[in-house]
Each structure stands twice: as C-alpha cells, then as structure tokens.
Amino acid sequence: MKFGVLVNEGPYTHQAANSAYHFTKAALENGHEVERVFFYHDGVNVGTRLSVPPQDERNLQKDWTALAKKHNIDLVICIAAAQRRGLLDENEAKRQGKDANNIAEGFRISGLGQLIEMGIKSDRLVIFGD
Amino acid sequence: MSTLHIVNKSPFETINLNSCLNHVKEGDSILLIEDAVLGALAQNKLADNISEKLGEISIFALLADLSARGIGRDRLISGIKTTDYAGFVELVANNERTQSWL
C-alpha cells in the first residue's frame, strides 16, 4: 500500500515530527511504499542541516536523511513555509540574495502542488500535527 | 467504509477525544497516540463514555507513548487494545481513510 505523510510540526515544538518519523519507518520496514513526506508549517524546521543537538539526544534531521537514503523516499519542504522560517536550498538562497543555504541532504524544496499530488497518488494520507 | 480516527491530545487538555467519540461510526477505530494515551487510563473522566463505545468500535493505544508516560497495560480501560508502530501502519492500511483530530 502507498502512504502519504504530512508533517506539520517542528522537532522541538511537539511530538508530531517524532511520531511521523516512527510511523514512516515502520511503514517502510513492513513492506509498504511511501509516496512522499511533505513538511509544512513548522515541520519545515526538521530539514535544516545547521541544527546541532547534543550528541546523546535524538536528531530528527539525521534520522530522516538516513531513512530517505536507505529507502529512496521523497522528502519535500513547503517553499512558502520554508522562506518564512529561513530554510533555503542553493537556488532559493541565490534567488533571494542570501549568503548561505541550510537544507539537509535528502530534502528538497517545492510547492503545495506536491502535497495535493501526494494526496492523489497515495492510498492513504496520514497527518501528524498539533 | 471504516475510518481510523487518530487522536493525539490528552482529554484533560482538549475536548478532541470527546468530540471524536461523539462522531465515530460503528466499525471505525480510534488510535490514541502521544498525550491522548492518557485517555486510555481506567477511571478517567471519559472512561464510561469510552466503555460504552467499545462494543461498536475498536480503541487502540500506542505502546511507545504509553511506556514513555509510565502507563502499564494493567492501568487501561478494559477492552482497549495496545499496538506498536507496525500495528499503527496496519490500522491505517485496514481502514479506508484516516482522520487526525488535530
């Protein structure tokens, strides 16, 4: 079965981003497909490679990056939510005249169309938020 | 057409679980995750309402979130089942749609 996952909360505001990760991991480990994971609202904060949590603490960005690499899943960050929160890839940094970008490996920035498409292409859509 | 209702708020914080219980249809399932697992505790204020519904719907509580809050299975309302994340995935697959009560 094909799942779509929507993550609406960041790593330090609510448990939702954690729950979404464990759900997605379990789905992949149990033979299901994940069409896409869409990070929206504060959920985009999961995708910065510049956060440096203590080494003995869970690191959601690294967990998602590793999961994406292992199972080749599509992690999409909402562009409008990302711009507001200072989350940029190389193209966006250039386009907005910023001196750096911070998107983590395995994530890409795109628009809400990707959320709609995920809803259409998935058998089930599961939403994690506050 | 059954629905999986996912509730993630404690019933002591919001009325989401109560609203959900009032909306479920026979054959639906409710999955309690995050702080909503507190709603599975025996003798909480919604316990009677929950027990009444258990005949027509199934209610599950996520084990990882119960353990994280120090709640053992022996403290749950009788009839509430527990599940792990793999079971969560199967619940989503086995119901035609999911509704997250955010």
JSON list of C-alpha atoms in Angstrom, two decimals:
[
{"chain": "A", "resi": 1, "resn": "MET", "atom": "CA", "xyz": [0.00, 0.00, 0.00]},
{"chain": "A", "resi": 2, "resn": "LYS", "atom": "CA", "xyz": [1.14, 3.54, -0.74]},
{"chain": "A", "resi": 3, "resn": "PHE", "atom": "CA", "xyz": [1.20, 6.11, 2.08]},
{"chain": "A", "resi": 4, "resn": "GLY", "atom": "CA", "xyz": [1.50, 9.88, 2.03]},
{"chain": "A", "resi": 5, "resn": "VAL", "atom": "CA", "xyz": [2.72, 11.55, 5.23]},
{"chain": "A", "resi": 6, "resn": "LEU", "atom": "CA", "xyz": [2.13, 15.20, 6.18]},
{"chain": "A", "resi": 7, "resn": "VAL", "atom": "CA", "xyz": [4.26, 16.69, 8.99]},
{"chain": "A", "resi": 8, "resn": "ASN", "atom": "CA", "xyz": [3.02, 19.99, 10.40]},
{"chain": "A", "resi": 9, "resn": "GLU", "atom": "CA", "xyz": [5.25, 20.41, 13.47]},
{"chain": "A", "resi": 10, "resn": "GLY", "atom": "CA", "xyz": [8.95, 21.00, 14.02]},
{"chain": "A", "resi": 11, "resn": "PRO", "atom": "CA", "xyz": [11.35, 18.88, 16.06]},
{"chain": "A", "resi": 12, "resn": "TYR", "atom": "CA", "xyz": [11.20, 20.99, 19.24]},
{"chain": "A", "resi": 13, "resn": "THR", "atom": "CA", "xyz": [7.58, 22.13, 19.43]},
{"chain": "A", "resi": 14, "resn": "HIS", "atom": "CA", "xyz": [5.56, 18.94, 19.56]},
{"chain": "A", "resi": 15, "resn": "GLN", "atom": "CA", "xyz": [5.90, 15.17, 19.43]},
{"chain": "A", "resi": 16, "resn": "ALA", "atom": "CA", "xyz": [4.27, 15.07, 15.97]},
{"chain": "A", "resi": 17, "resn": "ALA", "atom": "CA", "xyz": [7.52, 15.16, 13.96]},
{"chain": "A", "resi": 18, "resn": "ASN", "atom": "CA", "xyz": [8.79, 12.24, 16.04]},
{"chain": "A", "resi": 19, "resn": "SER", "atom": "CA", "xyz": [5.59, 10.21, 15.60]},
{"chain": "A", "resi": 20, "resn": "ALA", "atom": "CA", "xyz": [5.67, 10.85, 11.85]},
{"chain": "A", "resi": 21, "resn": "TYR", "atom": "CA", "xyz": [9.23, 9.53, 11.62]},
{"chain": "A", "resi": 22, "resn": "HIS", "atom": "CA", "xyz": [8.45, 6.32, 13.53]},
{"chain": "A", "resi": 23, "resn": "PHE", "atom": "CA", "xyz": [5.27, 5.76, 11.50]},
{"chain": "A", "resi": 24, "resn": "THR", "atom": "CA", "xyz": [7.09, 6.23, 8.18]},
{"chain": "A", "resi": 25, "resn": "LYS", "atom": "CA", "xyz": [9.95, 3.95, 9.27]},
{"chain": "A", "resi": 26, "resn": "ALA", "atom": "CA", "xyz": [7.50, 1.23, 10.35]},
{"chain": "A", "resi": 27, "resn": "ALA", "atom": "CA", "xyz": [5.57, 1.52, 7.07]},
{"chain": "A", "resi": 28, "resn": "LEU", "atom": "CA", "xyz": [8.75, 1.06, 5.01]},
{"chain": "A", "resi": 29, "resn": "GLU", "atom": "CA", "xyz": [10.03, -1.79, 7.19]},
{"chain": "A", "resi": 30, "resn": "ASN", "atom": "CA", "xyz": [6.74, -3.61, 6.79]},
{"chain": "A", "resi": 31, "resn": "GLY", "atom": "CA", "xyz": [6.80, -3.63, 3.01]},
{"chain": "A", "resi": 32, "resn": "HIS", "atom": "CA", "xyz": [4.67, -0.57, 2.27]},
{"chain": "A", "resi": 33, "resn": "GLU", "atom": "CA", "xyz": [5.59, 2.26, -0.06]},
{"chain": "A", "resi": 34, "resn": "VAL", "atom": "CA", "xyz": [5.82, 5.91, 0.95]},
{"chain": "A", "resi": 35, "resn": "GLU", "atom": "CA", "xyz": [4.85, 8.16, -1.92]},
{"chain": "A", "resi": 36, "resn": "ARG", "atom": "CA", "xyz": [6.22, 11.29, -0.26]},
{"chain": "A", "resi": 37, "resn": "VAL", "atom": "CA", "xyz": [6.66, 13.02, 3.10]},
{"chain": "A", "resi": 38, "resn": "PHE", "atom": "CA", "xyz": [5.56, 16.66, 2.99]},
{"chain": "A", "resi": 39, "resn": "PHE", "atom": "CA", "xyz": [6.85, 19.08, 5.65]},
{"chain": "A", "resi": 40, "resn": "TYR", "atom": "CA", "xyz": [4.53, 22.02, 6.15]},
{"chain": "A", "resi": 41, "resn": "HIS", "atom": "CA", "xyz": [4.24, 24.91, 8.67]},
{"chain": "A", "resi": 42, "resn": "ASP", "atom": "CA", "xyz": [6.84, 24.48, 11.47]},
{"chain": "A", "resi": 43, "resn": "GLY", "atom": "CA", "xyz": [7.50, 20.99, 10.09]},
{"chain": "A", "resi": 44, "resn": "VAL", "atom": "CA", "xyz": [10.00, 22.56, 7.66]},
{"chain": "A", "resi": 45, "resn": "ASN", "atom": "CA", "xyz": [12.37, 23.08, 10.62]},
{"chain": "A", "resi": 46, "resn": "VAL", "atom": "CA", "xyz": [13.14, 19.36, 10.52]},
{"chain": "A", "resi": 47, "resn": "GLY", "atom": "CA", "xyz": [15.06, 19.92, 7.27]},
{"chain": "A", "resi": 48, "resn": "THR", "atom": "CA", "xyz": [17.87, 22.22, 8.39]},
{"chain": "A", "resi": 49, "resn": "ARG", "atom": "CA", "xyz": [21.37, 20.75, 8.42]},
{"chain": "A", "resi": 50, "resn": "LEU", "atom": "CA", "xyz": [22.63, 23.53, 10.72]},
{"chain": "A", "resi": 51, "resn": "SER", "atom": "CA", "xyz": [20.96, 22.38, 13.93]},
{"chain": "A", "resi": 52, "resn": "VAL", "atom": "CA", "xyz": [23.41, 20.79, 16.35]},
{"chain": "A", "resi": 53, "resn": "PRO", "atom": "CA", "xyz": [21.57, 18.96, 19.13]},
{"chain": "A", "resi": 54, "resn": "PRO", "atom": "CA", "xyz": [23.66, 17.31, 21.89]},
{"chain": "A", "resi": 55, "resn": "GLN", "atom": "CA", "xyz": [25.22, 14.05, 20.68]},
{"chain": "A", "resi": 56, "resn": "ASP", "atom": "CA", "xyz": [23.27, 11.85, 23.09]},
{"chain": "A", "resi": 57, "resn": "GLU", "atom": "CA", "xyz": [19.95, 13.37, 22.01]},
{"chain": "A", "resi": 58, "resn": "ARG", "atom": "CA", "xyz": [17.76, 12.23, 19.12]},
{"chain": "A", "resi": 59, "resn": "ASN", "atom": "CA", "xyz": [18.49, 14.08, 15.89]},
{"chain": "A", "resi": 60, "resn": "LEU", "atom": "CA", "xyz": [15.39, 14.02, 13.71]},
{"chain": "A", "resi": 61, "resn": "GLN", "atom": "CA", "xyz": [17.03, 15.66, 10.70]},
{"chain": "A", "resi": 62, "resn": "LYS", "atom": "CA", "xyz": [19.72, 12.97, 10.59]},
{"chain": "A", "resi": 63, "resn": "ASP", "atom": "CA", "xyz": [17.12, 10.24, 11.16]},
{"chain": "A", "resi": 64, "resn": "TRP", "atom": "CA", "xyz": [15.00, 11.46, 8.22]},
{"chain": "A", "resi": 65, "resn": "THR", "atom": "CA", "xyz": [18.06, 11.89, 5.98]},
{"chain": "A", "resi": 66, "resn": "ALA", "atom": "CA", "xyz": [19.19, 8.33, 6.75]},
{"chain": "A", "resi": 67, "resn": "LEU", "atom": "CA", "xyz": [15.69, 6.94, 6.16]},
{"chain": "A", "resi": 68, "resn": "ALA", "atom": "CA", "xyz": [15.42, 8.79, 2.83]},
{"chain": "A", "resi": 69, "resn": "LYS", "atom": "CA", "xyz": [18.80, 7.46, 1.74]},
{"chain": "A", "resi": 70, "resn": "LYS", "atom": "CA", "xyz": [18.01, 3.88, 2.74]},
{"chain": "A", "resi": 71, "resn": "HIS", "atom": "CA", "xyz": [14.56, 3.68, 1.16]},
{"chain": "A", "resi": 72, "resn": "ASN", "atom": "CA", "xyz": [14.86, 6.36, -1.51]},
{"chain": "A", "resi": 73, "resn": "ILE", "atom": "CA", "xyz": [11.84, 8.36, -0.34]},
{"chain": "A", "resi": 74, "resn": "ASP", "atom": "CA", "xyz": [10.92, 11.89, -1.35]},
{"chain": "A", "resi": 75, "resn": "LEU", "atom": "CA", "xyz": [11.14, 14.47, 1.48]},
{"chain": "A", "resi": 76, "resn": "VAL", "atom": "CA", "xyz": [9.55, 17.74, 0.36]},
{"chain": "A", "resi": 77, "resn": "ILE", "atom": "CA", "xyz": [9.65, 21.03, 2.26]},
{"chain": "A", "resi": 78, "resn": "CYS", "atom": "CA", "xyz": [6.95, 23.62, 1.54]},
{"chain": "A", "resi": 79, "resn": "ILE", "atom": "CA", "xyz": [8.59, 26.64, -0.10]},
{"chain": "A", "resi": 80, "resn": "ALA", "atom": "CA", "xyz": [6.38, 29.35, 1.43]},
{"chain": "A", "resi": 81, "resn": "ALA", "atom": "CA", "xyz": [6.70, 27.91, 4.94]},
{"chain": "A", "resi": 82, "resn": "ALA", "atom": "CA", "xyz": [10.46, 27.50, 4.40]},
{"chain": "A", "resi": 83, "resn": "GLN", "atom": "CA", "xyz": [11.01, 31.09, 3.24]},
{"chain": "A", "resi": 84, "resn": "ARG", "atom": "CA", "xyz": [9.33, 32.48, 6.36]},
{"chain": "A", "resi": 85, "resn": "ARG", "atom": "CA", "xyz": [11.50, 30.33, 8.63]},
{"chain": "A", "resi": 86, "resn": "GLY", "atom": "CA", "xyz": [14.86, 30.83, 6.92]},
{"chain": "A", "resi": 87, "resn": "LEU", "atom": "CA", "xyz": [15.13, 27.40, 5.34]},
{"chain": "A", "resi": 88, "resn": "LEU", "atom": "CA", "xyz": [16.84, 27.71, 1.94]},
{"chain": "A", "resi": 89, "resn": "ASP", "atom": "CA", "xyz": [18.40, 25.50, -0.69]},
{"chain": "A", "resi": 90, "resn": "GLU", "atom": "CA", "xyz": [21.12, 26.70, -3.06]},
{"chain": "A", "resi": 91, "resn": "ASN", "atom": "CA", "xyz": [18.70, 28.01, -5.70]},
{"chain": "A", "resi": 92, "resn": "GLU", "atom": "CA", "xyz": [16.49, 29.81, -3.20]},
{"chain": "A", "resi": 93, "resn": "ALA", "atom": "CA", "xyz": [19.50, 31.41, -1.47]},
{"chain": "A", "resi": 94, "resn": "LYS", "atom": "CA", "xyz": [20.66, 32.75, -4.82]},
{"chain": "A", "resi": 95, "resn": "ARG", "atom": "CA", "xyz": [17.19, 33.90, -5.84]},
{"chain": "A", "resi": 96, "resn": "GLN", "atom": "CA", "xyz": [16.62, 35.73, -2.54]},
{"chain": "A", "resi": 97, "resn": "GLY", "atom": "CA", "xyz": [20.13, 37.23, -2.40]},
{"chain": "A", "resi": 98, "resn": "LYS", "atom": "CA", "xyz": [21.14, 35.32, 0.74]},
{"chain": "A", "resi": 99, "resn": "ASP", "atom": "CA", "xyz": [24.72, 34.36, 1.56]},
{"chain": "A", "resi": 100, "resn": "ALA", "atom": "CA", "xyz": [24.12, 30.73, 2.54]},
{"chain": "A", "resi": 101, "resn": "ASN", "atom": "CA", "xyz": [21.73, 27.81, 2.40]},
{"chain": "A", "resi": 102, "resn": "ASN", "atom": "CA", "xyz": [20.91, 25.26, 5.08]},
{"chain": "A", "resi": 103, "resn": "ILE", "atom": "CA", "xyz": [18.80, 22.47, 3.60]},
{"chain": "A", "resi": 104, "resn": "ALA", "atom": "CA", "xyz": [19.79, 19.00, 4.74]},
{"chain": "A", "resi": 105, "resn": "GLU", "atom": "CA", "xyz": [20.70, 16.11, 2.46]},
{"chain": "A", "resi": 106, "resn": "GLY", "atom": "CA", "xyz": [17.69, 14.12, 1.30]},
{"chain": "A", "resi": 107, "resn": "PHE", "atom": "CA", "xyz": [15.26, 17.06, 1.50]},
{"chain": "A", "resi": 108, "resn": "ARG", "atom": "CA", "xyz": [14.10, 19.24, -1.38]},
{"chain": "A", "resi": 109, "resn": "ILE", "atom": "CA", "xyz": [12.05, 22.45, -1.51]},
{"chain": "A", "resi": 110, "resn": "SER", "atom": "CA", "xyz": [8.90, 22.57, -3.59]},
{"chain": "A", "resi": 111, "resn": "GLY", "atom": "CA", "xyz": [5.34, 23.85, -3.53]},
{"chain": "A", "resi": 112, "resn": "LEU", "atom": "CA", "xyz": [1.90, 22.90, -2.26]},
{"chain": "A", "resi": 113, "resn": "GLY", "atom": "CA", "xyz": [1.19, 21.18, -5.58]},
{"chain": "A", "resi": 114, "resn": "GLN", "atom": "CA", "xyz": [3.39, 18.37, -4.27]},
{"chain": "A", "resi": 115, "resn": "LEU", "atom": "CA", "xyz": [1.06, 18.00, -1.26]},
{"chain": "A", "resi": 116, "resn": "ILE", "atom": "CA", "xyz": [-2.00, 17.75, -3.50]},
{"chain": "A", "resi": 117, "resn": "GLU", "atom": "CA", "xyz": [-0.24, 15.29, -5.79]},
{"chain": "A", "resi": 118, "resn": "MET", "atom": "CA", "xyz": [0.78, 13.19, -2.78]},
{"chain": "A", "resi": 119, "resn": "GLY", "atom": "CA", "xyz": [-2.85, 13.07, -1.66]},
{"chain": "A", "resi": 120, "resn": "ILE", "atom": "CA", "xyz": [-3.97, 11.94, -5.10]},
{"chain": "A", "resi": 121, "resn": "LYS", "atom": "CA", "xyz": [-1.24, 9.34, -5.64]},
{"chain": "A", "resi": 122, "resn": "SER", "atom": "CA", "xyz": [-1.35, 7.80, -2.14]},
{"chain": "A", "resi": 123, "resn": "ASP", "atom": "CA", "xyz": [-3.81, 5.14, -0.97]},
{"chain": "A", "resi": 124, "resn": "ARG", "atom": "CA", "xyz": [-3.77, 6.72, 2.50]},
{"chain": "A", "resi": 125, "resn": "LEU", "atom": "CA", "xyz": [-2.78, 10.16, 3.78]},
{"chain": "A", "resi": 126, "resn": "VAL", "atom": "CA", "xyz": [-1.70, 10.39, 7.42]},
{"chain": "A", "resi": 127, "resn": "ILE", "atom": "CA", "xyz": [-1.38, 13.79, 9.08]},
{"chain": "A", "resi": 128, "resn": "PHE", "atom": "CA", "xyz": [0.87, 14.49, 12.07]},
{"chain": "A", "resi": 129, "resn": "GLY", "atom": "CA", "xyz": [0.47, 17.85, 13.79]},
{"chain": "A", "resi": 130, "resn": "ASP", "atom": "CA", "xyz": [-0.51, 19.74, 16.91]},
{"chain": "B", "resi": 1, "resn": "MET", "atom": "CA", "xyz": [-16.17, 2.40, 4.66]},
{"chain": "B", "resi": 2, "resn": "SER", "atom": "CA", "xyz": [-14.44, 2.48, 8.01]},
{"chain": "B", "resi": 3, "resn": "THR", "atom": "CA", "xyz": [-12.35, 5.35, 9.33]},
{"chain": "B", "resi": 4, "resn": "LEU", "atom": "CA", "xyz": [-9.30, 5.31, 11.58]},
{"chain": "B", "resi": 5, "resn": "HIS", "atom": "CA", "xyz": [-9.52, 8.28, 13.94]},
{"chain": "B", "resi": 6, "resn": "ILE", "atom": "CA", "xyz": [-6.12, 9.33, 15.26]},
{"chain": "B", "resi": 7, "resn": "VAL", "atom": "CA", "xyz": [-6.25, 11.40, 18.46]},
{"chain": "B", "resi": 8, "resn": "ASN", "atom": "CA", "xyz": [-3.08, 12.95, 19.90]},
{"chain": "B", "resi": 9, "resn": "LYS", "atom": "CA", "xyz": [-4.31, 15.27, 22.66]},
{"chain": "B", "resi": 10, "resn": "SER", "atom": "CA", "xyz": [-4.92, 14.44, 26.30]},
{"chain": "B", "resi": 11, "resn": "PRO", "atom": "CA", "xyz": [-8.63, 14.56, 27.22]},
{"chain": "B", "resi": 12, "resn": "PHE", "atom": "CA", "xyz": [-7.53, 16.73, 30.18]},
{"chain": "B", "resi": 13, "resn": "GLU", "atom": "CA", "xyz": [-6.21, 19.34, 27.72]},
{"chain": "B", "resi": 14, "resn": "THR", "atom": "CA", "xyz": [-8.75, 19.49, 24.87]},
{"chain": "B", "resi": 15, "resn": "ILE", "atom": "CA", "xyz": [-12.15, 18.04, 24.02]},
{"chain": "B", "resi": 16, "resn": "ASN", "atom": "CA", "xyz": [-10.83, 16.30, 20.87]},
{"chain": "B", "resi": 17, "resn": "LEU", "atom": "CA", "xyz": [-11.22, 12.77, 22.22]},
{"chain": "B", "resi": 18, "resn": "ASN", "atom": "CA", "xyz": [-14.72, 13.54, 23.45]},
{"chain": "B", "resi": 19, "resn": "SER", "atom": "CA", "xyz": [-15.69, 15.04, 20.06]},
{"chain": "B", "resi": 20, "resn": "CYS", "atom": "CA", "xyz": [-14.18, 12.05, 18.30]},
{"chain": "B", "resi": 21, "resn": "LEU", "atom": "CA", "xyz": [-16.18, 9.62, 20.47]},
{"chain": "B", "resi": 22, "resn": "ASN", "atom": "CA", "xyz": [-19.33, 11.51, 19.53]},
{"chain": "B", "resi": 23, "resn": "HIS", "atom": "CA", "xyz": [-18.54, 11.29, 15.80]},
{"chain": "B", "resi": 24, "resn": "VAL", "atom": "CA", "xyz": [-17.36, 7.69, 15.32]},
{"chain": "B", "resi": 25, "resn": "LYS", "atom": "CA", "xyz": [-19.49, 5.24, 13.39]},
{"chain": "B", "resi": 26, "resn": "GLU", "atom": "CA", "xyz": [-19.87, 1.55, 14.04]},
{"chain": "B", "resi": 27, "resn": "GLY", "atom": "CA", "xyz": [-16.86, -0.34, 12.67]},
{"chain": "B", "resi": 28, "resn": "ASP", "atom": "CA", "xyz": [-14.49, 2.62, 13.00]},
{"chain": "B", "resi": 29, "resn": "SER", "atom": "CA", "xyz": [-11.32, 2.51, 15.07]},
{"chain": "B", "resi": 30, "resn": "ILE", "atom": "CA", "xyz": [-9.73, 5.12, 17.32]},
{"chain": "B", "resi": 31, "resn": "LEU", "atom": "CA", "xyz": [-5.96, 5.16, 17.83]},
{"chain": "B", "resi": 32, "resn": "LEU", "atom": "CA", "xyz": [-4.67, 7.10, 20.83]},
{"chain": "B", "resi": 33, "resn": "ILE", "atom": "CA", "xyz": [-1.13, 8.44, 20.34]},
{"chain": "B", "resi": 34, "resn": "GLU", "atom": "CA", "xyz": [1.11, 10.97, 22.11]},
{"chain": "B", "resi": 35, "resn": "ASP", "atom": "CA", "xyz": [-0.68, 12.64, 25.08]},
{"chain": "B", "resi": 36, "resn": "ALA", "atom": "CA", "xyz": [-4.03, 11.09, 24.05]},
{"chain": "B", "resi": 37, "resn": "VAL", "atom": "CA", "xyz": [-2.91, 7.77, 25.58]},
{"chain": "B", "resi": 38, "resn": "LEU", "atom": "CA", "xyz": [-3.91, 9.36, 28.91]},
{"chain": "B", "resi": 39, "resn": "GLY", "atom": "CA", "xyz": [-7.48, 8.90, 27.69]},
{"chain": "B", "resi": 40, "resn": "ALA", "atom": "CA", "xyz": [-6.98, 5.13, 27.89]},
{"chain": "B", "resi": 41, "resn": "LEU", "atom": "CA", "xyz": [-6.46, 5.24, 31.67]},
{"chain": "B", "resi": 42, "resn": "ALA", "atom": "CA", "xyz": [-9.11, 3.45, 33.70]},
{"chain": "B", "resi": 43, "resn": "GLN", "atom": "CA", "xyz": [-11.33, 5.77, 35.75]},
{"chain": "B", "resi": 44, "resn": "ASN", "atom": "CA", "xyz": [-10.56, 8.91, 33.72]},
{"chain": "B", "resi": 45, "resn": "LYS", "atom": "CA", "xyz": [-13.47, 11.28, 33.16]},
{"chain": "B", "resi": 46, "resn": "LEU", "atom": "CA", "xyz": [-14.28, 9.80, 29.72]},
{"chain": "B", "resi": 47, "resn": "ALA", "atom": "CA", "xyz": [-13.97, 6.17, 30.84]},
{"chain": "B", "resi": 48, "resn": "ASP", "atom": "CA", "xyz": [-17.73, 5.50, 30.93]},
{"chain": "B", "resi": 49, "resn": "ASN", "atom": "CA", "xyz": [-18.23, 7.07, 27.50]},
{"chain": "B", "resi": 50, "resn": "ILE", "atom": "CA", "xyz": [-15.31, 5.02, 26.13]},
{"chain": "B", "resi": 51, "resn": "SER", "atom": "CA", "xyz": [-16.50, 1.72, 27.64]},
{"chain": "B", "resi": 52, "resn": "GLU", "atom": "CA", "xyz": [-19.95, 2.31, 26.16]},
{"chain": "B", "resi": 53, "resn": "LYS", "atom": "CA", "xyz": [-18.48, 2.78, 22.66]},
{"chain": "B", "resi": 54, "resn": "LEU", "atom": "CA", "xyz": [-16.20, -0.26, 22.83]},
{"chain": "B", "resi": 55, "resn": "GLY", "atom": "CA", "xyz": [-18.97, -2.57, 21.65]},
{"chain": "B", "resi": 56, "resn": "GLU", "atom": "CA", "xyz": [-19.28, -0.90, 18.27]},
{"chain": "B", "resi": 57, "resn": "ILE", "atom": "CA", "xyz": [-15.77, 0.45, 17.67]},
{"chain": "B", "resi": 58, "resn": "SER", "atom": "CA", "xyz": [-12.19, -0.62, 18.47]},
{"chain": "B", "resi": 59, "resn": "ILE", "atom": "CA", "xyz": [-9.90, 1.59, 20.51]},
{"chain": "B", "resi": 60, "resn": "PHE", "atom": "CA", "xyz": [-6.11, 1.22, 20.46]},
{"chain": "B", "resi": 61, "resn": "ALA", "atom": "CA", "xyz": [-3.36, 2.98, 22.41]},
{"chain": "B", "resi": 62, "resn": "LEU", "atom": "CA", "xyz": [0.20, 3.27, 21.08]},
{"chain": "B", "resi": 63, "resn": "LEU", "atom": "CA", "xyz": [2.57, 1.23, 23.28]},
{"chain": "B", "resi": 64, "resn": "ALA", "atom": "CA", "xyz": [5.61, 3.50, 22.87]},
{"chain": "B", "resi": 65, "resn": "ASP", "atom": "CA", "xyz": [3.61, 6.52, 24.05]},
{"chain": "B", "resi": 66, "resn": "LEU", "atom": "CA", "xyz": [2.12, 4.58, 26.99]},
{"chain": "B", "resi": 67, "resn": "SER", "atom": "CA", "xyz": [5.61, 3.44, 28.07]},
{"chain": "B", "resi": 68, "resn": "ALA", "atom": "CA", "xyz": [7.03, 6.95, 27.69]},
{"chain": "B", "resi": 69, "resn": "ARG", "atom": "CA", "xyz": [4.40, 8.13, 30.18]},
{"chain": "B", "resi": 70, "resn": "GLY", "atom": "CA", "xyz": [4.88, 5.24, 32.60]},
{"chain": "B", "resi": 71, "resn": "ILE", "atom": "CA", "xyz": [1.47, 3.74, 31.93]},
{"chain": "B", "resi": 72, "resn": "GLY", "atom": "CA", "xyz": [1.31, -0.07, 32.10]},
{"chain": "B", "resi": 73, "resn": "ARG", "atom": "CA", "xyz": [-1.33, -2.13, 30.29]},
{"chain": "B", "resi": 74, "resn": "ASP", "atom": "CA", "xyz": [-2.87, -3.04, 33.65]},
{"chain": "B", "resi": 75, "resn": "ARG", "atom": "CA", "xyz": [-3.98, 0.56, 34.12]},
{"chain": "B", "resi": 76, "resn": "LEU", "atom": "CA", "xyz": [-6.04, 0.76, 30.91]},
{"chain": "B", "resi": 77, "resn": "ILE", "atom": "CA", "xyz": [-9.79, 0.69, 30.50]},
{"chain": "B", "resi": 78, "resn": "SER", "atom": "CA", "xyz": [-10.73, -2.93, 29.91]},
{"chain": "B", "resi": 79, "resn": "GLY", "atom": "CA", "xyz": [-11.27, -3.58, 26.20]},
{"chain": "B", "resi": 80, "resn": "ILE", "atom": "CA", "xyz": [-8.74, -1.02, 24.96]},
{"chain": "B", "resi": 81, "resn": "LYS", "atom": "CA", "xyz": [-6.03, -2.76, 22.92]},
{"chain": "B", "resi": 82, "resn": "THR", "atom": "CA", "xyz": [-2.41, -1.73, 22.61]},
{"chain": "B", "resi": 83, "resn": "THR", "atom": "CA", "xyz": [-0.37, -1.60, 19.43]},
{"chain": "B", "resi": 84, "resn": "ASP", "atom": "CA", "xyz": [3.16, -0.81, 18.26]},
{"chain": "B", "resi": 85, "resn": "TYR", "atom": "CA", "xyz": [4.08, 1.33, 15.23]},
{"chain": "B", "resi": 86, "resn": "ALA", "atom": "CA", "xyz": [3.79, -1.67, 12.87]},
{"chain": "B", "resi": 87, "resn": "GLY", "atom": "CA", "xyz": [0.25, -2.14, 14.17]},
{"chain": "B", "resi": 88, "resn": "PHE", "atom": "CA", "xyz": [-0.38, 1.60, 13.64]},
{"chain": "B", "resi": 89, "resn": "VAL", "atom": "CA", "xyz": [0.64, 1.14, 9.99]},
{"chain": "B", "resi": 90, "resn": "GLU", "atom": "CA", "xyz": [-1.70, -1.85, 9.59]},
{"chain": "B", "resi": 91, "resn": "LEU", "atom": "CA", "xyz": [-4.58, 0.11, 11.15]},
{"chain": "B", "resi": 92, "resn": "VAL", "atom": "CA", "xyz": [-4.07, 2.84, 8.56]},
{"chain": "B", "resi": 93, "resn": "ALA", "atom": "CA", "xyz": [-3.96, 0.23, 5.79]},
{"chain": "B", "resi": 94, "resn": "ASN", "atom": "CA", "xyz": [-7.01, -1.65, 7.02]},
{"chain": "B", "resi": 95, "resn": "ASN", "atom": "CA", "xyz": [-9.30, 1.38, 7.21]},
{"chain": "B", "resi": 96, "resn": "GLU", "atom": "CA", "xyz": [-10.38, 3.22, 4.07]},
{"chain": "B", "resi": 97, "resn": "ARG", "atom": "CA", "xyz": [-9.30, 6.58, 5.43]},
{"chain": "B", "resi": 98, "resn": "THR", "atom": "CA", "xyz": [-7.73, 8.29, 8.42]},
{"chain": "B", "resi": 99, "resn": "GLN", "atom": "CA", "xyz": [-8.86, 11.35, 10.31]},
{"chain": "B", "resi": 100, "resn": "SER", "atom": "CA", "xyz": [-6.33, 13.11, 12.55]},
{"chain": "B", "resi": 101, "resn": "TRP", "atom": "CA", "xyz": [-8.11, 15.05, 15.29]},
{"chain": "B", "resi": 102, "resn": "LEU", "atom": "CA", "xyz": [-5.66, 17.95, 15.48]}
]
